[in-house]
GROMACS .gro file of C-alpha atoms in nm:
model
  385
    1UNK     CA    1  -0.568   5.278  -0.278
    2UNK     CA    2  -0.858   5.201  -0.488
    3UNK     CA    3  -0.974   4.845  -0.479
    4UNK     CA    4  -0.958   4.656  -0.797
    5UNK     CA    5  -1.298   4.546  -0.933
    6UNK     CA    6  -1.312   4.143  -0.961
    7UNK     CA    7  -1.230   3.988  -1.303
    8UNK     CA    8  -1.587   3.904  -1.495
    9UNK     CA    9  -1.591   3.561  -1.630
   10UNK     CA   10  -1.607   3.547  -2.010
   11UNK     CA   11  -1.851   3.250  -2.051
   12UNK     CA   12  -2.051   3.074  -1.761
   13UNK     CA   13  -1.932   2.740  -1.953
   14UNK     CA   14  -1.614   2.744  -2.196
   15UNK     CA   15  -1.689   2.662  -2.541
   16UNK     CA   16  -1.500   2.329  -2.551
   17UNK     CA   17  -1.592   2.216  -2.204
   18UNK     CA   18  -1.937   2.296  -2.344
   19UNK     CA   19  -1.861   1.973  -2.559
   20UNK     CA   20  -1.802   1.713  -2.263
   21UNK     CA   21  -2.132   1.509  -2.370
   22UNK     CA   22  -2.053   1.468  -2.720
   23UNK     CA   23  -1.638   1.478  -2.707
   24UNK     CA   24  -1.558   1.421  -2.336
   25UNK     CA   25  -1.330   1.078  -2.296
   26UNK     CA   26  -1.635   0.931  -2.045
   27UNK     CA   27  -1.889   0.951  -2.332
   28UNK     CA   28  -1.674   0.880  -2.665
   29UNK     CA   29  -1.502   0.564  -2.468
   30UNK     CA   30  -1.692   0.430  -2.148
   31UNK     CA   31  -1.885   0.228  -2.363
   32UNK     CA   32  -1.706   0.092  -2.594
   33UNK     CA   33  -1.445   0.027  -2.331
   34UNK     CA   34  -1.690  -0.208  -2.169
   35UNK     CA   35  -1.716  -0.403  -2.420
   36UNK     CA   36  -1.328  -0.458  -2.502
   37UNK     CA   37  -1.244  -0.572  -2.157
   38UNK     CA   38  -0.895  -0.640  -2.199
   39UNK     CA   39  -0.853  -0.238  -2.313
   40UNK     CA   40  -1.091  -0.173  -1.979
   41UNK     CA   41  -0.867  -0.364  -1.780
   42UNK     CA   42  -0.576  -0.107  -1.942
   43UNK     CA   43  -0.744   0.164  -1.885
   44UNK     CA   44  -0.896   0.134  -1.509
   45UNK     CA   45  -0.670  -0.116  -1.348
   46UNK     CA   46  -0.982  -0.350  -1.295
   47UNK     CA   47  -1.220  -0.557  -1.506
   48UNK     CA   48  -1.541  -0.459  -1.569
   49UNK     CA   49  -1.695  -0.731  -1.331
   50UNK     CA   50  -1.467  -0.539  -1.043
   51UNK     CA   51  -1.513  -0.205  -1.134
   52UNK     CA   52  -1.937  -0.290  -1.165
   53UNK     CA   53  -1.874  -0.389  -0.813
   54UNK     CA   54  -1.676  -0.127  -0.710
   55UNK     CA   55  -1.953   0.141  -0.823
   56UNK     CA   56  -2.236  -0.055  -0.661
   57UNK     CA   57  -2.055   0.003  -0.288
   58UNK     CA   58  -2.001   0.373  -0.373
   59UNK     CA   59  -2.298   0.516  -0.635
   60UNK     CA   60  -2.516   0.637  -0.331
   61UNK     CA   61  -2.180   0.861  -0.223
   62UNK     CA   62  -2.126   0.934  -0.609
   63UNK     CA   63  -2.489   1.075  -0.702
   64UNK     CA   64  -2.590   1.447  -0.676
   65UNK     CA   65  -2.898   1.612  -0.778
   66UNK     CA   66  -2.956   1.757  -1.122
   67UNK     CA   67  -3.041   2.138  -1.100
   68UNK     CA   68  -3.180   2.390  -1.308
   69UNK     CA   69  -2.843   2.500  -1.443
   70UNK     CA   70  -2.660   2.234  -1.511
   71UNK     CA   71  -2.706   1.794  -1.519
   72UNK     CA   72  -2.480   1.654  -1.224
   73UNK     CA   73  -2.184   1.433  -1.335
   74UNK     CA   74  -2.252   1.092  -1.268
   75UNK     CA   75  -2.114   0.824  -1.072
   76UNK     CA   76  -1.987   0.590  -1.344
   77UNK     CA   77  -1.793   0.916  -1.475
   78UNK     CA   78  -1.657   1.029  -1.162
   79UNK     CA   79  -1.532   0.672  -1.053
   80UNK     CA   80  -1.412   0.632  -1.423
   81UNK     CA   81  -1.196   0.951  -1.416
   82UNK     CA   82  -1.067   0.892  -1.050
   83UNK     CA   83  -0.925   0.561  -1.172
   84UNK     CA   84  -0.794   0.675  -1.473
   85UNK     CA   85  -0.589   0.932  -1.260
   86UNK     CA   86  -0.483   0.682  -0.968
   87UNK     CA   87  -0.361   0.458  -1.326
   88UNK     CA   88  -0.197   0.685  -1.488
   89UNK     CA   89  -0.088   0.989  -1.269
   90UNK     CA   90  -0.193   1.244  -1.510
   91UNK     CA   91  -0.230   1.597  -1.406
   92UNK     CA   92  -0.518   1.785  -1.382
   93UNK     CA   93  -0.450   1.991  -1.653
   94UNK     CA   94  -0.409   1.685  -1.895
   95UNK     CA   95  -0.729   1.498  -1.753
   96UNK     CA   96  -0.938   1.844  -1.811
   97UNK     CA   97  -0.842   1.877  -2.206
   98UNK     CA   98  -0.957   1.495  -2.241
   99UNK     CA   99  -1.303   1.459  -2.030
  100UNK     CA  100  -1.358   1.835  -2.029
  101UNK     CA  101  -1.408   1.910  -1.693
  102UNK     CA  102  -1.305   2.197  -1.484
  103UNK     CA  103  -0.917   2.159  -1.333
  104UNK     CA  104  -1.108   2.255  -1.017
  105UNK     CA  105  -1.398   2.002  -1.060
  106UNK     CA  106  -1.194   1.704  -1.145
  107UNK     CA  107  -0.975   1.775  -0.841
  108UNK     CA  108  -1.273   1.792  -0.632
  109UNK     CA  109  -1.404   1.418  -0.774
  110UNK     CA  110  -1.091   1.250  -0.759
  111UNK     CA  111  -1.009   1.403  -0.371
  112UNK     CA  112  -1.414   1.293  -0.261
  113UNK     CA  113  -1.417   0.981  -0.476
  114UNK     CA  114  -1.074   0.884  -0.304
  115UNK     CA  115  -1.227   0.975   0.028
  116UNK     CA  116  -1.534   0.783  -0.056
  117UNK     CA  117  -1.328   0.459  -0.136
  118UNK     CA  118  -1.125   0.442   0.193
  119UNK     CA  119  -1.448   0.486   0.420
  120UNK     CA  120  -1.667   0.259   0.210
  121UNK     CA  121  -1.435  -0.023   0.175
  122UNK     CA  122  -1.147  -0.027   0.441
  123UNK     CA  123  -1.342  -0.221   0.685
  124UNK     CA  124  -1.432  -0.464   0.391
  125UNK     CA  125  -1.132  -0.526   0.244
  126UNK     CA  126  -0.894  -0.446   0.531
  127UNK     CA  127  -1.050  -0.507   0.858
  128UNK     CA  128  -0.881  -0.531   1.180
  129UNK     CA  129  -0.760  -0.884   1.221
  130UNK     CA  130  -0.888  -1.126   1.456
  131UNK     CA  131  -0.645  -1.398   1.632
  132UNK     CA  132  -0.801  -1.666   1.349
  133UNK     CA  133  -0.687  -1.395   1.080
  134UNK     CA  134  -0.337  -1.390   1.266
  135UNK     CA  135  -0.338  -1.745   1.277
  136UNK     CA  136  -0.438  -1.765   0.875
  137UNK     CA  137  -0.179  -1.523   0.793
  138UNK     CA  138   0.083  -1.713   0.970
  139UNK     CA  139  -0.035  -2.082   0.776
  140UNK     CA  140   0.028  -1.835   0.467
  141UNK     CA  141   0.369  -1.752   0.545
  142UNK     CA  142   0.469  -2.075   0.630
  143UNK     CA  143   0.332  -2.236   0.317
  144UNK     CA  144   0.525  -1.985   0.082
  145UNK     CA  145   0.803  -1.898   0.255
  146UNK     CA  146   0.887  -2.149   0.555
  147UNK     CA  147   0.911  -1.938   0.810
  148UNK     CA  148   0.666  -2.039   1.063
  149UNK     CA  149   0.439  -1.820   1.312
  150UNK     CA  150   0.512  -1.516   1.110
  151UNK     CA  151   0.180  -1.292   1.071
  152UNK     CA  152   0.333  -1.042   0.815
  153UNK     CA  153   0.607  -0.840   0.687
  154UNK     CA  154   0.682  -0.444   0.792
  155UNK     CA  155   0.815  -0.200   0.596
  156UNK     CA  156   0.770   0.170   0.498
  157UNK     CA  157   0.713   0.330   0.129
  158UNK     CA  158   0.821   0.716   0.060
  159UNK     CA  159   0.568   0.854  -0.142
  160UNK     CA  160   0.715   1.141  -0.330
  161UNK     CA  161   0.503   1.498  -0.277
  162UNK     CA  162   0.572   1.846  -0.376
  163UNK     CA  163   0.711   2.052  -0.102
  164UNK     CA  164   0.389   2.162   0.209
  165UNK     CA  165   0.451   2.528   0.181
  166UNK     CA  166   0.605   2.645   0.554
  167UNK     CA  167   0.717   2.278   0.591
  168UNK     CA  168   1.119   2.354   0.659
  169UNK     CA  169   1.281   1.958   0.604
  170UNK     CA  170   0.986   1.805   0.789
  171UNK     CA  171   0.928   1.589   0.444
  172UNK     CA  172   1.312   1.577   0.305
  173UNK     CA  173   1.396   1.260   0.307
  174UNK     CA  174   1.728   1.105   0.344
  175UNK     CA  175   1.690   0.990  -0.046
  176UNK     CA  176   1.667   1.376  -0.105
  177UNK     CA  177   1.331   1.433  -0.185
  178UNK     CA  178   0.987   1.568  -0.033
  179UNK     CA  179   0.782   1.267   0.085
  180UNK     CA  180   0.495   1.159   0.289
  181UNK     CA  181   0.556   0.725   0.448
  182UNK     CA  182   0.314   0.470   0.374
  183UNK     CA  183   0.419   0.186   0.670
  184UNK     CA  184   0.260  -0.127   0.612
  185UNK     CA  185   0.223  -0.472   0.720
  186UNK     CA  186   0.151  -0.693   0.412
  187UNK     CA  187   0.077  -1.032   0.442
  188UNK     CA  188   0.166  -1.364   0.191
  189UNK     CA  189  -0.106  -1.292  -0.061
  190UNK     CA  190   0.099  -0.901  -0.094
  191UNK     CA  191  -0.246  -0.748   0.063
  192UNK     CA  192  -0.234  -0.488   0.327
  193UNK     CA  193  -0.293  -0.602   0.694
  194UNK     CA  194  -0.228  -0.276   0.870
  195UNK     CA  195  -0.163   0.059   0.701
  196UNK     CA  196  -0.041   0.431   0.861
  197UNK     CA  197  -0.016   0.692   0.604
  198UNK     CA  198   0.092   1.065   0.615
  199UNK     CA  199   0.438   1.050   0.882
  200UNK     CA  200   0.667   1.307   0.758
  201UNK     CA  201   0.946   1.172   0.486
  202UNK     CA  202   1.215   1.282   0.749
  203UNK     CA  203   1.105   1.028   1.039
  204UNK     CA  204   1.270   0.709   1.068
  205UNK     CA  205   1.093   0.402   0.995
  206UNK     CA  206   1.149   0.290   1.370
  207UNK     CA  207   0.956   0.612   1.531
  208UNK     CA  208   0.695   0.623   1.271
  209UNK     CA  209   0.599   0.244   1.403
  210UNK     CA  210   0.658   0.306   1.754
  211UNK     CA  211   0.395   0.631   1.794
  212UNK     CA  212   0.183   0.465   1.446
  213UNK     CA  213  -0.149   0.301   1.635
  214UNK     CA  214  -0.003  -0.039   1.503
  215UNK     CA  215   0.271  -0.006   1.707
  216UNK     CA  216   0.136   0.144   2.051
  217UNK     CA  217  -0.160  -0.155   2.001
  218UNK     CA  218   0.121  -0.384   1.982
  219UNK     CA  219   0.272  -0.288   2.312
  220UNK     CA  220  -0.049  -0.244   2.469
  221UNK     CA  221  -0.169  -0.632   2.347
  222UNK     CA  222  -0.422  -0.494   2.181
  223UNK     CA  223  -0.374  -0.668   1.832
  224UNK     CA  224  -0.559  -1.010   1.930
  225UNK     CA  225  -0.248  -1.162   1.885
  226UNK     CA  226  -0.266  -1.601   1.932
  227UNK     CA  227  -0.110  -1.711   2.189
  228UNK     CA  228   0.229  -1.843   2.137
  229UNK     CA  229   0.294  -2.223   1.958
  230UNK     CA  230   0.522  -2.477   1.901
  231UNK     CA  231   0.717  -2.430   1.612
  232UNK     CA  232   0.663  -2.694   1.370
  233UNK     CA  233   0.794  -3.085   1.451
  234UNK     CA  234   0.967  -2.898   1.797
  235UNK     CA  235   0.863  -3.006   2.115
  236UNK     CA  236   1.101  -2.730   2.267
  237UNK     CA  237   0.944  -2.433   2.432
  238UNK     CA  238   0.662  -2.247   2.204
  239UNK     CA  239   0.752  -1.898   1.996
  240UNK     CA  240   0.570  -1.601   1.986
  241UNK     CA  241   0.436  -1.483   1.665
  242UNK     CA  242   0.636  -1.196   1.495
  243UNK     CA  243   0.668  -0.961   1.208
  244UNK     CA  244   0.923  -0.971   0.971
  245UNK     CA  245   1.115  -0.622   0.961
  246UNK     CA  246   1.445  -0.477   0.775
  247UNK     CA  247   1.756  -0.298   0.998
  248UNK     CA  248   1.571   0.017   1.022
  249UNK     CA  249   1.290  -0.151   1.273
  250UNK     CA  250   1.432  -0.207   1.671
  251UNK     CA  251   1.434  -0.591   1.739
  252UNK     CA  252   1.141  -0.710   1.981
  253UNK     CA  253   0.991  -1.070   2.098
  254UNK     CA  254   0.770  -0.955   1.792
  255UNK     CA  255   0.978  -0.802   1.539
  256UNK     CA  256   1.260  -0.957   1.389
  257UNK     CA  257   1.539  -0.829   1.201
  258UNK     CA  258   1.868  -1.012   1.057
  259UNK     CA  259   2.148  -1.078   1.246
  260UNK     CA  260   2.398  -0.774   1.150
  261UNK     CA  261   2.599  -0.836   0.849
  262UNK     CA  262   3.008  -0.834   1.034
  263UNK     CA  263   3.122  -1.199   1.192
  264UNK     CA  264   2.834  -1.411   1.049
  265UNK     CA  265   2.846  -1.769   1.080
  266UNK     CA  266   2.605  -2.046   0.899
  267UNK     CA  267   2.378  -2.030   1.173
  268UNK     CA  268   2.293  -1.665   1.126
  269UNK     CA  269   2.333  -1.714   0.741
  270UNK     CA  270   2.111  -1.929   0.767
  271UNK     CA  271   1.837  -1.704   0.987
  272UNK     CA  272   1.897  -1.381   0.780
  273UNK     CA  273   1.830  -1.601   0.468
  274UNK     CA  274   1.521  -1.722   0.618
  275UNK     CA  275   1.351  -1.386   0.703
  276UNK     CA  276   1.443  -1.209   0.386
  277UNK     CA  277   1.205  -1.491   0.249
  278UNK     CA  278   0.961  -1.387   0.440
  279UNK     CA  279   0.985  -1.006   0.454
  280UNK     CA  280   1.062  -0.952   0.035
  281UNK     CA  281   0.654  -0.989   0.046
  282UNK     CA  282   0.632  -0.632   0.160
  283UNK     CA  283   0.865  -0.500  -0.072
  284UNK     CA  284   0.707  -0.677  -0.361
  285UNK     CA  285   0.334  -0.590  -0.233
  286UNK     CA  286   0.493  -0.163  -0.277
  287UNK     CA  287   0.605  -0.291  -0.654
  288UNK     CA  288   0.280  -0.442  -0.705
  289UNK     CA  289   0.134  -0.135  -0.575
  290UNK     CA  290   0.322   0.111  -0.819
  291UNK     CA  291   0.291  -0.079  -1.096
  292UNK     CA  292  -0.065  -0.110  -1.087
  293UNK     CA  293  -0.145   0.264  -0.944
  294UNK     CA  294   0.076   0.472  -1.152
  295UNK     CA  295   0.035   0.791  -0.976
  296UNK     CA  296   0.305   0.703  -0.741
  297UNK     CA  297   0.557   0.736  -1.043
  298UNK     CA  298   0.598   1.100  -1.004
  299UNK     CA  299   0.556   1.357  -0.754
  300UNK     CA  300   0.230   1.405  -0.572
  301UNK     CA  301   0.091   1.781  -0.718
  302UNK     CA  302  -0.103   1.849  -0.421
  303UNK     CA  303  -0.153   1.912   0.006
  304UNK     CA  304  -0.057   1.662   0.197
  305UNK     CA  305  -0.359   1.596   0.299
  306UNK     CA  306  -0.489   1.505  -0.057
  307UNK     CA  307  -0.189   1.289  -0.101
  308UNK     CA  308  -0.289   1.103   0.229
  309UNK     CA  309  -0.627   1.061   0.050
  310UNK     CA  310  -0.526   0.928  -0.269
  311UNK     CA  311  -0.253   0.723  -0.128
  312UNK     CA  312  -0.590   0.514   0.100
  313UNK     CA  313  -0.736   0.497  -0.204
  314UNK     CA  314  -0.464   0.328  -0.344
  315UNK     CA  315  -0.426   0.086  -0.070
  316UNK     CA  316  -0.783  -0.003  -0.053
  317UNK     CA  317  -0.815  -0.078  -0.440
  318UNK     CA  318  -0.480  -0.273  -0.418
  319UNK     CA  319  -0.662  -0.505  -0.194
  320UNK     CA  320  -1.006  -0.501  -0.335
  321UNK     CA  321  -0.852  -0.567  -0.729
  322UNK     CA  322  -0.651  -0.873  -0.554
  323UNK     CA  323  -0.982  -0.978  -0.410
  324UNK     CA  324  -1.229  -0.958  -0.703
  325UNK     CA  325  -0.979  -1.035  -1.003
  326UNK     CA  326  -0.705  -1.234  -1.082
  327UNK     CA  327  -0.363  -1.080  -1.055
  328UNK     CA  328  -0.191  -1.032  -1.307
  329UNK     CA  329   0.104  -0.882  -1.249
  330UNK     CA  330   0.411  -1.120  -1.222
  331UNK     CA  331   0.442  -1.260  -0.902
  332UNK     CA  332   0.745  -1.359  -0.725
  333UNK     CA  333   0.978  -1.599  -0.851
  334UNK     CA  334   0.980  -1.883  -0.627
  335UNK     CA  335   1.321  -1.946  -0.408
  336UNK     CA  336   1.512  -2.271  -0.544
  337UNK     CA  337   1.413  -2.581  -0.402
  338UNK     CA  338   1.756  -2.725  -0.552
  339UNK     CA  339   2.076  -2.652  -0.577
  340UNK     CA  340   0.142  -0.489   1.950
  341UNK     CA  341   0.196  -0.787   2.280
  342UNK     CA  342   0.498  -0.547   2.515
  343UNK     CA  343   0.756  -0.464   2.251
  344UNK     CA  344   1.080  -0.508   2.463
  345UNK     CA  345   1.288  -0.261   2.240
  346UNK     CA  346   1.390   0.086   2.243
  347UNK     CA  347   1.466   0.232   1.905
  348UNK     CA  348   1.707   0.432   1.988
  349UNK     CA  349   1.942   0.192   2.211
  350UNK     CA  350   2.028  -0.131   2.181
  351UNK     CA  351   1.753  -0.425   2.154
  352UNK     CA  352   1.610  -0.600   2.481
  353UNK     CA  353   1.683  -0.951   2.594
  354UNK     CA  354   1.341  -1.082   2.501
  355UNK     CA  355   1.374  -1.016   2.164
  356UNK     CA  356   1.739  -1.177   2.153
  357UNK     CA  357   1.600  -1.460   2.228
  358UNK     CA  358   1.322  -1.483   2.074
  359UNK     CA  359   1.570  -1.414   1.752
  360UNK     CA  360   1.832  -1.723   1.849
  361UNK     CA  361   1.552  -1.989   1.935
  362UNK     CA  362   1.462  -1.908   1.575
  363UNK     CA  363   1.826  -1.957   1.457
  364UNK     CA  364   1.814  -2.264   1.606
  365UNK     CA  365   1.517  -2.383   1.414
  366UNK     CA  366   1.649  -2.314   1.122
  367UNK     CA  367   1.989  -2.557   1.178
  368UNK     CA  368   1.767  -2.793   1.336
  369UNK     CA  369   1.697  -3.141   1.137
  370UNK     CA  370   1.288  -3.035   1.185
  371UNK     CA  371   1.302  -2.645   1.089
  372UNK     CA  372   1.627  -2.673   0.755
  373UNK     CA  373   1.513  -2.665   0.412
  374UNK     CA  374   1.755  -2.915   0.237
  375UNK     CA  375   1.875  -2.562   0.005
  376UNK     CA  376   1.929  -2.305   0.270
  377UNK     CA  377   2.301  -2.404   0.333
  378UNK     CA  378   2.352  -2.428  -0.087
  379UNK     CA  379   2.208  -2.067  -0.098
  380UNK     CA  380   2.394  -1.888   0.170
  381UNK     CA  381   2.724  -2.004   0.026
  382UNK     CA  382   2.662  -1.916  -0.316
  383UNK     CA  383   2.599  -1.563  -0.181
  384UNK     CA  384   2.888  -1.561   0.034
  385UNK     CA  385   3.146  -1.284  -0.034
   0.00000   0.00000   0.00000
């Protein structure tokens, strides 16, 4: 069989991408974007203050050498065009007929930028906590949700991808669809304390924590946890601190879950009531998230190891833009004020006694006359079915 010659390029640069300095979207808007900064905020997520900071932490990663071919693309343009594909989700294909770029070369930026942004700035903006952080995290909580020693809530995300070729139903979730997890730990500003990205969709939330290296930390007491306190006004015996988790995490002397939903009385009411409080911070910190980064609207177009990328990248500007600007996304409406230390647990049995009773001395908190809110009884019988 005679080999086939290889296909000769028509032009060394297309015609229209030619035109990228005097049509591309970088040099007809950039400018005059910076000086609208409500229609910069639009367009990148950030203000211009933010994303000036932003590009100061990453130019030296962002520069490349002119040659005697071509001028290299610049910093502020590959930043620019990374965020406006983390904002908008926009393939590709659509982001190449607007700065005129390459398909190939904007998928390079965005993959490197996104790289770039989780090892520049994850230690910044995310560091591993120290037992004063714990201790901070838990005033937090207790301030905006009442639920004392609590140092964050737990959850996991599915992150919708297109099918990894030779994957079987690795990623098929049980919401029927191809997904990578994002399991975080959020605390009560919705920033992310602990992150582990890239489990496969078909995993339960349980066994991605236990073998994530948040989990095997905790059971190795390798977190800095503080050492356990008195729960507020209590002179009984002191609590440990503990994460706030849904049904689908194993209960622990540092994960708590509600009280399951058949032959509930006021007391446990009362303590499920209490840590859905707490916990609705994670699910509002993924809303936040989505919102914001609009990628995660649609299906992930690429390997899974991209998606891992751009999801960090995500996570790490979530923080950062909650850092350096205002929010302003709607937070949470308030609740009416009328009317790793050794996890005890195995995930796939029943929970251990430690973490029973570390779960009824904070039942009995709650009923007490120094851990009730004067609503909590109001609210769990207006929900009552």
């Amino acid at each position: 069989m005679l080999s086939e010659e290889p296909r000769r390029r028509r032009w060394w640069v297309h015609p229209i991408v030619s035109q990228r300095l005097q049509k591309g979207h970088f040099h007809t808007l950039y400018f005059d974007l910076r000086h609208n900064p409500q229609k910069f905020q639009g367009y990148c997520r950030m203000s211009v203050a933010t994303f000036d900071i932003l590009l100061a932490s990453l130019r030296s990663g962002l520069a490349f050498q002119d040659t005697t071919m071509r001028r290299s693309i610049s910093p502020e343009e590959r930043l620019l065009l990374t965020l406006r594909f983390l904002a908008t989700g926009n393939s590709f294909a659509s982001l190449h007929y607007e700065y005129l770029l390459g398909i190939s070369t904007i998928s390079g930026i965005v993959c490197h930028t996104c790289q770039l942004i989780w090892q520049r700035l994850s230690e910044a903006v995310m560091p591993t906590p120290t037992a004063d952080d714990w201790l901070r995290i838990a005033d937090g909580f207790y301030q905006s949700s009442q639920f004392p020693n609590c140092i964050g809530a737990l959850d996991g995300k599915h992150i919708r991808v297109k099918k990894p070729p030779h994957s079987g139903s690795q990623s098929f979730n049980f919401k029927q669809y191809f997904s990578i997890v994002l399991l975080a730990l959020v605390d009560s500003n919705y920033r992310f304390i602990i992150v582990d990205i890239g489990a496969y969709g078909s995993t339960a939330d349980a066994r991605i924590f236990c073998s994530s290296r948040m989990g095997e930390r905790l059971r190795a007491n390798q977190l800095a946890l503080p050492e356990p306190r008195r729960l507020p006004g209590c002179s009984a015996s002191a609590a440990p601190f503990v994460i706030m988790a849904d049904e689908g995490f194993a209960l622990s002397p540092h994960v708590m879950r509600a009280f399951p939903r058949r032959d509930l009385d006021d007391r446990k009411r009362i303590f499920n009531y209490r840590l859905s409080r707490a916990r609705r911070y994670v699910e509002c910190a993924f809303g936040i998230l989505s919102n914001k980064w609009r990628v995660f609207m649609s299906s992930l177009q690429m390997s899974p190891q991209n998606a891992t990328l751009v999801i960090q990248a995500c996570v790490i500007l979530h923080n950062f833009t909650r850092i350096h600007d205002v929010p302003s996304e709607p937070e949470v409406a308030p609740f009416p004020t009328t009317t790793s230390v050794g996890l005890d647990h195995n995930p796939q049995g029943r929970p251990g006694s430690a973490g029973l009773a570390v779960r009824e001395l904070f039942a009995d908190y709650f009923i007490s006359p120094e851990g009730a809110l004067s609503w909590q009884l109001n609210s769990i019988r207006g929900t009552r079915r």
